[in-house]
Tab-separated table of C-alpha atoms in Angstrom:
chain	number	residue	atom	x	y	z
A	175	ARG	CA	34.628	-64.801	-1.882
A	176	ILE	CA	38.047	-65.922	-0.684
A	177	THR	CA	37.001	-65.649	2.973
A	178	LEU	CA	33.825	-67.698	2.454
A	179	GLU	CA	35.706	-70.372	0.502
A	180	ALA	CA	38.311	-70.613	3.302
A	181	PHE	CA	35.590	-71.124	5.932
A	182	VAL	CA	33.838	-73.774	3.819
A	183	ALA	CA	37.164	-75.593	3.259
A	184	ASP	CA	37.987	-75.610	7.013
A	185	LYS	CA	37.631	-79.194	8.303
A	186	ASP	CA	36.009	-78.107	11.581
A	187	MET	CA	33.842	-75.196	10.401
A	188	GLY	CA	33.068	-76.161	6.817
A	189	PRO	CA	30.600	-79.042	7.267
A	190	PRO	CA	28.289	-77.321	9.807
A	191	LEU	CA	28.553	-73.986	7.969
A	192	LYS	CA	27.433	-75.618	4.713
A	193	VAL	CA	24.413	-77.119	6.508
A	194	LEU	CA	23.467	-73.685	7.877
A	195	LEU	CA	23.943	-72.040	4.487
A	196	GLN	CA	21.245	-74.348	3.091
A	197	ARG	CA	18.770	-72.612	5.469
A	198	ALA	CA	20.303	-69.138	5.161
A	199	ARG	CA	18.351	-66.010	4.253
A	200	GLY	CA	21.539	-63.927	4.217
A	201	VAL	CA	25.307	-64.160	4.633
A	202	LEU	CA	27.435	-61.265	5.901
A	203	ILE	CA	31.147	-61.777	5.191
A	204	TYR	CA	33.917	-59.734	6.831
A	205	PRO	CA	37.361	-60.551	5.375
A	206	GLN	CA	39.119	-58.665	8.183
A	207	VAL	CA	37.920	-57.374	11.545
A	208	LEU	CA	40.696	-55.756	13.571
A	209	ARG	CA	40.531	-55.701	17.367
A	210	GLY	CA	42.823	-54.135	19.931
A	211	ALA	CA	42.524	-53.539	23.645
A	212	PHE	CA	44.146	-52.653	26.898
A	213	ILE	CA	41.268	-52.381	29.377
A	214	VAL	CA	39.313	-50.353	26.766
A	215	GLY	CA	38.937	-52.204	23.479
A	216	VAL	CA	37.812	-51.346	19.981
A	217	SER	CA	37.197	-53.443	16.887
A	218	GLY	CA	36.036	-52.799	13.371
A	219	GLY	CA	35.956	-53.965	9.783
A	220	SER	CA	34.103	-53.837	6.471
A	221	GLY	CA	32.186	-56.586	4.735
A	222	THR	CA	29.437	-57.530	2.313
A	223	LEU	CA	25.945	-58.936	2.779
A	224	VAL	CA	24.264	-61.170	0.220
A	225	ALA	CA	20.663	-62.360	0.557
A	226	TYR	CA	18.746	-65.369	-0.737
A	227	ASP	CA	15.389	-64.761	-2.387
A	228	PRO	CA	13.261	-67.922	-2.036
A	229	GLN	CA	10.914	-66.762	-4.818
A	230	THR	CA	13.600	-66.334	-7.478
A	231	LYS	CA	15.831	-68.989	-5.868
A	232	LYS	CA	18.831	-66.689	-6.391
A	233	TRP	CA	21.360	-64.860	-4.259
A	234	ALA	CA	21.434	-61.049	-4.581
A	235	GLY	CA	23.907	-58.381	-3.627
A	236	PRO	CA	26.284	-57.500	-2.280
A	237	ALA	CA	25.461	-54.616	0.042
A	238	PHE	CA	28.401	-53.122	1.932
A	239	TYR	CA	28.537	-53.011	5.744
A	240	THR	CA	30.794	-52.176	8.669
A	241	ILE	CA	31.033	-53.800	12.075
A	242	GLY	CA	32.324	-52.086	15.179
A	243	GLU	CA	32.437	-52.558	18.889
A	244	ALA	CA	33.790	-50.750	21.897
A	245	SER	CA	34.274	-52.680	25.107
A	246	PHE	CA	35.508	-52.254	28.613
A	247	GLY	CA	36.787	-55.013	30.856
A	248	LEU	CA	39.729	-57.202	31.733
A	249	GLN	CA	41.272	-57.502	28.274
A	250	ALA	CA	44.571	-56.976	26.502
A	251	GLY	CA	45.979	-57.719	23.053
A	252	ALA	CA	45.298	-57.428	19.369
A	253	ASP	CA	44.099	-59.692	16.613
A	254	ALA	CA	42.656	-59.803	13.128
A	255	SER	CA	39.689	-62.037	12.417
A	256	GLU	CA	37.697	-63.211	9.462
A	257	VAL	CA	33.989	-63.300	10.334
A	258	VAL	CA	30.971	-64.873	8.649
A	259	LEU	CA	27.471	-64.148	9.971
A	260	VAL	CA	24.649	-66.377	8.693
A	261	ALA	CA	21.113	-64.961	8.982
A	262	LEU	CA	18.888	-68.022	9.421
A	263	THR	CA	15.548	-66.247	9.769
A	264	ASP	CA	13.615	-63.471	8.065
A	265	ARG	CA	13.902	-61.565	11.367
A	266	GLY	CA	17.692	-61.861	11.253
A	267	LEU	CA	17.874	-60.646	7.655
A	268	THR	CA	15.402	-57.820	8.311
A	269	ALA	CA	17.502	-56.671	11.280
A	270	LEU	CA	20.611	-56.566	9.078
A	271	LEU	CA	18.760	-54.495	6.470
A	272	LYS	CA	18.292	-51.658	8.985
A	273	THR	CA	20.653	-48.678	8.965
A	274	SER	CA	22.366	-50.214	11.992
A	275	VAL	CA	21.738	-53.195	14.252
A	276	LYS	CA	23.210	-54.182	17.601
A	277	LEU	CA	23.992	-57.888	17.614
A	278	GLY	CA	22.451	-59.696	20.547
A	279	ALA	CA	19.945	-56.892	21.208
A	280	ASP	CA	18.168	-56.330	17.872
A	281	ALA	CA	18.745	-59.871	16.585
A	282	GLY	CA	19.617	-63.020	18.519
A	283	VAL	CA	23.134	-64.206	17.700
A	284	ALA	CA	24.979	-67.399	18.648
A	285	LEU	CA	28.391	-68.874	17.962
A	286	GLY	CA	28.287	-71.485	15.234
A	287	PRO	CA	28.990	-75.094	16.158
A	288	VAL	CA	32.333	-76.559	15.055
A	289	GLY	CA	34.111	-79.898	15.210
A	290	ALA	CA	32.774	-83.418	15.688
A	291	GLY	CA	28.994	-83.606	15.928
A	292	ALA	CA	28.570	-79.988	14.825
A	293	GLU	CA	26.486	-80.876	11.760
A	294	ALA	CA	23.852	-82.508	13.970
A	295	ALA	CA	23.904	-79.521	16.346
A	296	THR	CA	22.943	-77.183	13.502
A	297	GLN	CA	19.490	-78.798	13.269
A	298	ASN	CA	18.512	-77.499	16.730
A	299	LEU	CA	19.646	-73.889	16.278
A	300	SER	CA	16.759	-71.460	16.669
A	301	VAL	CA	18.584	-68.125	16.667
A	302	ASP	CA	18.334	-65.362	14.081
A	303	ILE	CA	22.053	-65.126	13.270
A	304	VAL	CA	24.929	-67.595	13.689
A	305	SER	CA	28.515	-66.331	13.702
A	306	TYR	CA	31.768	-67.999	12.721
A	307	SER	CA	35.196	-66.417	13.094
A	308	ARG	CA	38.845	-67.272	12.632
A	309	ALA	CA	41.396	-65.136	14.464
A	310	LYS	CA	45.109	-64.542	14.081
A	311	GLY	CA	46.982	-62.714	16.808
A	312	LEU	CA	47.178	-62.478	20.562
A	313	TYR	CA	44.091	-61.497	22.518
A	314	ALA	CA	43.170	-62.455	26.063
A	315	GLY	CA	40.411	-61.546	28.467
A	316	ILE	CA	36.716	-60.906	28.696
A	317	SER	CA	34.743	-57.978	27.391
A	318	LEU	CA	31.171	-56.788	27.043
A	319	GLU	CA	29.483	-57.898	23.810
A	320	GLY	CA	27.273	-55.835	21.530
A	321	ALA	CA	28.892	-55.201	18.157
A	322	VAL	CA	27.046	-52.793	15.868
A	323	VAL	CA	26.567	-53.676	12.203
A	324	ALA	CA	25.802	-50.718	9.908
A	325	ALA	CA	25.256	-50.195	6.184
A	326	ARG	CA	27.975	-48.317	4.274
A	327	ASN	CA	25.721	-46.302	2.018
A	328	SER	CA	28.599	-44.378	0.417
A	329	LEU	CA	30.211	-47.647	-0.746
A	330	ASN	CA	26.860	-48.972	-1.957
A	331	THR	CA	26.354	-45.778	-3.978
A	332	ALA	CA	29.877	-45.941	-5.425
A	333	TYR	CA	29.576	-49.645	-6.330
A	334	TYR	CA	26.174	-49.388	-8.019
A	335	GLY	CA	26.595	-45.902	-9.501
A	336	LYS	CA	23.519	-44.416	-7.849
A	337	GLU	CA	22.107	-43.866	-4.381
A	338	VAL	CA	20.732	-47.170	-3.047
A	339	ASP	CA	20.203	-48.771	0.340
A	340	PRO	CA	20.501	-52.459	1.309
A	341	THR	CA	16.757	-53.045	0.778
A	342	ASP	CA	17.028	-51.743	-2.817
A	343	ILE	CA	19.946	-54.108	-3.434
A	344	LEU	CA	18.892	-57.247	-1.580
A	345	VAL	CA	15.075	-57.233	-1.555
A	346	ARG	CA	13.831	-55.024	-4.392
A	347	HIS	CA	16.715	-56.012	-6.737
A	348	THR	CA	16.689	-52.552	-8.349
A	349	VAL	CA	20.446	-52.716	-9.071
A	350	ALA	CA	23.069	-55.304	-9.950
A	351	ASN	CA	26.782	-55.275	-10.664
A	352	PRO	CA	28.343	-58.055	-12.778
A	353	THR	CA	31.580	-57.900	-10.754
A	354	ALA	CA	29.638	-59.604	-7.929
A	355	ASP	CA	29.044	-62.774	-9.966
A	356	GLY	CA	32.055	-64.608	-8.472
A	357	LEU	CA	30.889	-63.957	-4.905
A	358	LEU	CA	27.292	-64.925	-5.667
A	359	ARG	CA	28.418	-68.163	-7.370
A	360	ALA	CA	30.636	-69.040	-4.378
A	361	VAL	CA	27.769	-68.512	-1.898
A	362	SER	CA	25.366	-70.474	-4.097
A	363	LYS	CA	27.846	-73.356	-4.394
A	364	ALA	CA	28.536	-73.423	-0.638
A	365	ALA	CA	24.802	-73.351	0.127
A	366	GLY	CA	23.924	-75.934	-2.503
A	367	LYS	CA	21.181	-73.633	-3.826
């Protein structure tokens, strides 16, 4: 919740992100993704996915996820990032509901527009998933993309008290946890729905 509210409050990212959230089918929020590299790089973090059900007009979730990437290239440094992925299409949300998905291969992903004129640019986006990130640290270089997003079924089971998968949580709505109300209210407020 805190990560999403910080992105929405950001003067450069907030306005276009709020426009995209109005069209969103799902929002995957990573409060911290750590990355480190010297030629070979690795990154990873844990987050939560919430989904919008157009029939009930409500947000559901969260389902717990990880993100990870290994890369090779001219790169050096370390940083910590906050990441928000907005699934704009049913295809994007369906890809995230799989056991694991490779961003860019299984679902089209693009960097979210920021700054002046970004709100207008959001109208022409036709990708499945849009990503926003804020980094702290020192990281330089290029690397090969292809982060893998995967469900954390053990956390989902622990949180809901029984064995469930993301589809049970986000589509079938077979479980709920009242401790998620703050997150769901924050997403609903940011999306204006």
